[in-house]
PDB file of C-alpha atoms in Angstrom:
ATOM      1  CA  MET A 238      -2.319 -23.187 -13.710  1.00 48.00           C
ATOM      2  CA  PHE A 239      -5.795 -21.765 -13.448  1.00 50.00           C
ATOM      3  CA  ARG A 240      -8.977 -23.397 -12.205  1.00 53.00           C
ATOM      4  CA  VAL A 241     -12.077 -22.661 -14.252  1.00 51.00           C
ATOM      5  CA  HIS A 242     -15.785 -23.257 -13.782  1.00 52.00           C
ATOM      6  CA  SER A 243     -18.103 -24.962 -16.276  1.00 55.00           C
ATOM      7  CA  GLY A 244     -18.660 -23.055 -19.472  1.00 55.00           C
ATOM      8  CA  SER A 245     -17.517 -22.876 -23.037  1.00 54.00           C
ATOM      9  CA  LYS A 246     -14.976 -20.844 -24.913  1.00 51.00           C
ATOM     10  CA  GLY A 247     -14.742 -21.218 -28.664  1.00 54.00           C
ATOM     11  CA  TYR A 248     -15.151 -24.862 -29.619  1.00 60.00           C
ATOM     12  CA  GLN A 249     -13.944 -26.476 -26.395  1.00 67.00           C
ATOM     13  CA  CYS A 250     -16.056 -27.142 -23.309  1.00 72.00           C
ATOM     14  CA  LEU A 251     -14.547 -26.797 -19.868  1.00 71.00           C
ATOM     15  CA  ASP A 252     -15.770 -28.778 -16.873  1.00 76.00           C
ATOM     16  CA  ASN A 253     -15.475 -28.049 -13.159  1.00 79.00           C
ATOM     17  CA  GLY A 254     -11.973 -28.870 -12.006  1.00 78.00           C
ATOM     18  CA  ASP A 255     -10.402 -28.604 -15.474  1.00 76.00           C
ATOM     19  CA  TYR A 256      -7.047 -26.849 -15.612  1.00 73.00           C
ATOM     20  CA  ILE A 257      -5.770 -24.533 -18.298  1.00 70.00           C
ATOM     21  CA  ARG A 258      -2.099 -23.775 -18.655  1.00 69.00           C
ATOM     22  CA  CYS A 259      -1.036 -20.547 -20.325  1.00 65.00           C
ATOM     23  CA  ALA A 260       2.225 -21.140 -22.157  1.00 65.00           C
ATOM     24  CA  LYS A 261       3.779 -17.698 -21.851  1.00 61.00           C
ATOM     25  CA  GLN A 262       6.716 -18.835 -23.985  1.00 62.00           C
ATOM     26  CA  LEU A 263       4.393 -19.178 -26.973  1.00 64.00           C
ATOM     27  CA  TRP A 264       3.276 -15.553 -26.596  1.00 61.00           C
ATOM     28  CA  VAL A 265       6.883 -14.371 -26.524  1.00 63.00           C
ATOM     29  CA  ALA A 266       7.778 -16.176 -29.761  1.00 66.00           C
ATOM     30  CA  ASN A 267       4.555 -15.491 -31.700  1.00 68.00           C
ATOM     31  CA  LYS A 268       5.213 -13.602 -34.953  1.00 71.00           C
ATOM     32  CA  ASP A 269       1.470 -12.949 -35.382  1.00 69.00           C
ATOM     33  CA  MET A 270       1.511 -10.908 -32.173  1.00 64.00           C
ATOM     34  CA  LYS A 271       4.918  -9.243 -32.406  1.00 65.00           C
ATOM     35  CA  GLY A 272       5.342  -8.955 -36.160  1.00 68.00           C
ATOM     36  CA  PRO A 273       8.012 -10.322 -38.506  1.00 72.00           C
ATOM     37  CA  ASP A 274      10.879  -8.618 -36.638  1.00 72.00           C
ATOM     38  CA  LEU A 275      10.534 -10.990 -33.694  1.00 69.00           C
ATOM     39  CA  TYR A 276      14.144 -11.354 -32.540  1.00 69.00           C
ATOM     40  CA  PRO A 277      16.016  -8.102 -33.237  1.00 73.00           C
ATOM     41  CA  PHE A 278      16.067  -5.718 -30.280  1.00 71.00           C
ATOM     42  CA  ASN A 279      13.381  -3.177 -31.095  1.00 71.00           C
ATOM     43  CA  PRO A 280      11.981  -1.286 -28.098  1.00 70.00           C
ATOM     44  CA  ASN A 281       9.640   0.649 -30.394  1.00 72.00           C
ATOM     45  CA  ARG A 282       7.551  -2.485 -30.872  1.00 65.00           C
ATOM     46  CA  PHE A 283       6.092  -1.833 -27.414  1.00 63.00           C
ATOM     47  CA  VAL A 284       5.196   1.825 -27.973  1.00 68.00           C
ATOM     48  CA  ASN A 285       1.820   1.521 -29.718  1.00 63.00           C
ATOM     49  CA  ARG A 286       1.601  -1.519 -31.934  1.00 53.00           C
ATOM     50  CA  ILE A 287       1.494  -4.287 -29.350  1.00 53.00           C
ATOM     51  CA  THR A 288       0.512  -2.667 -26.088  1.00 53.00           C
ATOM     52  CA  SER A 289      -2.634  -1.127 -27.533  1.00 58.00           C
ATOM     53  CA  ASN A 290      -3.935  -4.461 -28.858  1.00 63.00           C
ATOM     54  CA  LEU A 291      -2.420  -6.856 -26.324  1.00 62.00           C
ATOM     55  CA  PRO A 292      -1.844  -4.983 -23.060  1.00 63.00           C
ATOM     56  CA  HIS A 293      -0.988  -8.138 -21.103  1.00 63.00           C
ATOM     57  CA  LEU A 294       1.511  -9.631 -23.544  1.00 62.00           C
ATOM     58  CA  TYR A 295       4.339  -8.793 -21.135  1.00 65.00           C
ATOM     59  CA  MET A 296       3.218  -9.578 -17.596  1.00 73.00           C
ATOM     60  CA  PRO A 297       6.134 -10.287 -15.259  1.00 77.00           C
ATOM     61  CA  PHE A 298       4.048  -9.466 -12.168  1.00 82.00           C
ATOM     62  CA  GLY A 299       0.858 -11.230 -13.211  1.00 81.00           C
ATOM     63  CA  VAL A 300      -2.440  -9.551 -14.048  1.00 79.00           C
ATOM     64  CA  GLY A 301      -5.723  -8.953 -12.308  1.00 80.00           C
ATOM     65  CA  PRO A 302      -6.749  -9.402  -8.684  1.00 83.00           C
ATOM     66  CA  ARG A 303      -4.013 -11.990  -8.069  1.00 84.00           C
ATOM     67  CA  GLY A 304      -1.247  -9.866  -9.528  1.00 84.00           C
ATOM     68  CA  CYS A 305       1.743  -8.834  -7.438  1.00 87.00           C
ATOM     69  CA  LEU A 306       0.875  -6.239  -4.786  1.00 88.00           C
ATOM     70  CA  GLY A 307       4.421  -4.888  -4.837  1.00 90.00           C
ATOM     71  CA  GLN A 308       4.541  -4.266  -8.594  1.00 88.00           C
ATOM     72  CA  ASN A 309       4.479  -0.457  -8.433  1.00 89.00           C
ATOM     73  CA  PHE A 310       7.047  -0.326  -5.625  1.00 93.00           C
ATOM     74  CA  ALA A 311       9.344  -2.767  -7.446  1.00 92.00           C
ATOM     75  CA  MET A 312       9.089  -0.777 -10.685  1.00 90.00           C
ATOM     76  CA  VAL A 313      10.010   2.483  -8.896  1.00 95.00           C
ATOM     77  CA  GLU A 314      12.978   0.769  -7.223  1.00 96.00           C
ATOM     78  CA  LEU A 315      14.171  -0.606 -10.566  1.00 94.00           C
ATOM     79  CA  LYS A 316      13.832   2.770 -12.306  1.00 95.00           C
ATOM     80  CA  VAL A 317      15.893   4.491  -9.608  1.00 97.00           C
ATOM     81  CA  LEU A 318      18.546   1.761  -9.699  1.00 96.00           C
ATOM     82  CA  ILE A 319      18.779   1.795 -13.502  1.00 95.00           C
ATOM     83  CA  ALA A 320      18.981   5.602 -13.537  1.00 96.00           C
ATOM     84  CA  LEU A 321      21.872   5.512 -11.048  1.00 96.00           C
ATOM     85  CA  ILE A 322      23.752   2.847 -12.989  1.00 95.00           C
ATOM     86  CA  VAL A 323      23.237   4.429 -16.421  1.00 94.00           C
ATOM     87  CA  SER A 324      24.251   7.877 -15.161  1.00 96.00           C
ATOM     88  CA  ASN A 325      27.558   6.550 -13.779  1.00 96.00           C
ATOM     89  CA  PHE A 326      28.621   3.931 -16.355  1.00 95.00           C
ATOM     90  CA  SER A 327      28.652   3.426 -20.119  1.00 94.00           C
ATOM     91  CA  PHE A 328      27.849   0.028 -21.621  1.00 92.00           C
ATOM     92  CA  SER A 329      28.644  -1.506 -24.992  1.00 92.00           C
ATOM     93  CA  LEU A 330      28.578  -5.022 -26.371  1.00 89.00           C
ATOM     94  CA  PHE A 331      31.838  -6.860 -26.827  1.00 88.00           C
ATOM     95  CA  PRO A 332      32.761  -6.493 -30.533  1.00 88.00           C
ATOM     96  CA  LYS A 333      32.631 -10.253 -31.232  1.00 87.00           C
ATOM     97  CA  TYR A 334      29.197 -10.766 -29.663  1.00 86.00           C
ATOM     98  CA  ARG A 335      26.716 -12.579 -31.912  1.00 85.00           C
ATOM     99  CA  HIS A 336      23.041 -12.427 -30.911  1.00 83.00           C
ATOM    100  CA  VAL A 337      21.280 -15.804 -31.090  1.00 84.00           C
ATOM    101  CA  PRO A 338      17.999 -15.824 -29.112  1.00 81.00           C
ATOM    102  CA  THR A 339      16.955 -19.165 -27.656  1.00 81.00           C
ATOM    103  CA  LEU A 340      13.547 -20.095 -26.263  1.00 76.00           C
ATOM    104  CA  ARG A 341      13.845 -21.874 -22.931  1.00 75.00           C
ATOM    105  CA  LEU A 342      11.625 -20.916 -20.004  1.00 71.00           C
ATOM    106  CA  VAL A 343      11.985 -17.376 -21.349  1.00 71.00           C
ATOM    107  CA  VAL A 344      13.730 -16.019 -24.431  1.00 76.00           C
ATOM    108  CA  GLU A 345      17.406 -15.703 -23.588  1.00 82.00           C
ATOM    109  CA  PRO A 346      20.665 -15.449 -25.502  1.00 85.00           C
ATOM    110  CA  GLU A 347      22.212 -18.772 -26.473  1.00 86.00           C
ATOM    111  CA  HIS A 348      25.720 -17.448 -25.769  1.00 85.00           C
ATOM    112  CA  ASP A 349      27.033 -15.374 -22.882  1.00 86.00           C
ATOM    113  CA  VAL A 350      26.585 -11.623 -23.302  1.00 87.00           C
ATOM    114  CA  ASP A 351      29.905  -9.916 -22.657  1.00 87.00           C
ATOM    115  CA  LEU A 352      29.582  -6.206 -21.904  1.00 89.00           C
ATOM    116  CA  LEU A 353      32.262  -3.557 -21.843  1.00 91.00           C
ATOM    117  CA  VAL A 354      31.535  -1.355 -18.826  1.00 92.00           C
ATOM    118  CA  LYS A 355      33.322   1.960 -18.297  1.00 94.00           C
ATOM    119  CA  LYS A 356      32.920   4.342 -15.383  1.00 94.00           C
ATOM    120  CA  LEU A 357      31.957   7.833 -16.577  1.00 93.00           C
TER     121      LEU A 357
END
């Protein structure tokens, strides 16, 4: 939750002490922001179309002066870890896997995701 000072935004007035809650789940499932191909895995959607217009649509570390101080360090650690894993193993979905995204706290698969992992 965020605390705001008196002022107005659009058609609603905000008073001292009012709280605003940003429902991040609504951003994730918004077809107006992400386009009609909302659920299929499409990493290209983040290349230019969304990030240029909505740079903070995906914000796992927060944004602004209260964002996570360790964001850059964590991202470097993750990139190194992913590079090590991907260079030593191959991954594929189990043949009977059926993708059904479900909106809970975050978008997640409704069913378990079984992966076939093979050492290279």
